[in-house]
Amino acid sequence: MITTVTTTTVTTIATVTSISLAGAAIFTLLALLILKEIVSGIKNNGKYLQLSKALNVAILPLLIVFAFTAVVQLIQFFVVK
């Protein structure tokens, strides 16, 4: 009985944590994409162009996390029922 409750509790906590971390990553990705669009719209200064290029360093890994999260969610939706 105790093993079942412990296993269920650990699974629930891990699921909630992974969902909140994925949500935080997606929110950060959205914020960085908005910032990149704003910065890339400024035409007159070279340092804004450098900042726009530097934002790609943070955006690319977050895009990979977003794609992985979307694939996992689709697999859970269509395969696991």
CSV table of C-alpha atoms in Angstrom, one decimal:
chain,number,residue,atom,x,y,z
A,1,MET,CA,0.0,0.0,0.0
A,2,ILE,CA,2.7,2.5,0.9
A,3,THR,CA,4.7,1.7,-2.2
A,4,THR,CA,1.6,2.3,-4.4
A,5,VAL,CA,1.0,5.7,-2.8
A,6,THR,CA,4.6,6.7,-3.0
A,7,THR,CA,4.9,5.7,-6.7
A,8,THR,CA,1.7,7.6,-7.5
A,9,THR,CA,2.8,10.7,-5.6
A,10,VAL,CA,6.2,10.7,-7.3
A,11,THR,CA,4.6,10.3,-10.7
A,12,THR,CA,2.2,13.1,-10.1
A,13,ILE,CA,4.9,15.5,-8.8
A,14,ALA,CA,7.1,14.7,-11.8
A,15,THR,CA,4.3,15.3,-14.2
A,16,VAL,CA,3.3,18.6,-12.7
A,17,THR,CA,6.9,19.7,-12.5
A,18,SER,CA,7.6,18.8,-16.2
A,19,ILE,CA,4.4,20.7,-17.3
A,20,SER,CA,5.4,23.8,-15.4
A,21,LEU,CA,9.0,23.7,-16.7
A,22,ALA,CA,7.7,23.3,-20.3
A,23,GLY,CA,5.3,26.1,-19.8
A,24,ALA,CA,8.1,28.4,-18.4
A,25,ALA,CA,10.3,27.5,-21.4
A,26,ILE,CA,7.5,28.3,-23.9
A,27,PHE,CA,6.7,31.6,-22.1
A,28,THR,CA,10.4,32.5,-22.2
A,29,LEU,CA,10.5,31.6,-25.9
A,30,LEU,CA,7.5,33.8,-26.6
A,31,ALA,CA,9.1,36.7,-24.7
A,32,LEU,CA,12.4,36.4,-26.5
A,33,LEU,CA,10.7,36.2,-29.9
A,34,ILE,CA,8.8,39.4,-29.2
A,35,LEU,CA,12.0,41.1,-28.0
A,36,LYS,CA,13.8,40.0,-31.1
A,37,GLU,CA,11.1,41.4,-33.4
A,38,ILE,CA,11.1,44.7,-31.5
A,39,VAL,CA,14.9,45.0,-31.6
A,40,SER,CA,15.2,44.0,-35.3
A,41,GLY,CA,12.7,46.8,-36.1
A,42,ILE,CA,15.2,49.4,-34.9
A,43,LYS,CA,17.2,50.4,-38.0
A,44,ASN,CA,19.7,53.1,-36.9
A,45,ASN,CA,22.0,51.4,-34.4
A,46,GLY,CA,24.5,48.6,-34.9
A,47,LYS,CA,24.4,47.4,-31.3
A,48,TYR,CA,20.7,46.5,-31.7
A,49,LEU,CA,21.6,44.4,-34.7
A,50,GLN,CA,24.1,42.6,-32.6
A,51,LEU,CA,21.5,42.1,-29.8
A,52,SER,CA,19.1,40.7,-32.4
A,53,LYS,CA,21.7,38.2,-33.5
A,54,ALA,CA,22.7,37.3,-29.9
A,55,LEU,CA,19.0,36.5,-29.1
A,56,ASN,CA,19.3,33.6,-31.5
A,57,VAL,CA,21.6,31.9,-29.0
A,58,ALA,CA,18.7,31.7,-26.5
A,59,ILE,CA,15.9,31.2,-29.0
A,60,LEU,CA,17.3,28.2,-30.8
A,61,PRO,CA,17.5,25.8,-27.8
A,62,LEU,CA,14.0,27.0,-26.6
A,63,LEU,CA,12.6,26.2,-30.1
A,64,ILE,CA,14.0,22.7,-29.7
A,65,VAL,CA,12.4,22.3,-26.3
A,66,PHE,CA,9.1,23.6,-27.8
A,67,ALA,CA,9.2,21.1,-30.6
A,68,PHE,CA,10.1,18.2,-28.2
A,69,THR,CA,7.2,19.2,-25.9
A,70,ALA,CA,4.8,19.4,-28.8
A,71,VAL,CA,5.8,15.9,-30.1
A,72,VAL,CA,5.5,14.4,-26.6
A,73,GLN,CA,2.1,16.0,-26.2
A,74,LEU,CA,0.9,14.6,-29.5
A,75,ILE,CA,2.2,11.2,-28.7
A,76,GLN,CA,0.4,11.2,-25.4
A,77,PHE,CA,-2.8,12.4,-27.1
A,78,PHE,CA,-2.8,9.9,-29.9
A,79,VAL,CA,-1.1,6.8,-28.4
A,80,VAL,CA,-1.7,6.8,-24.7
A,81,LYS,CA,-5.3,6.8,-23.7
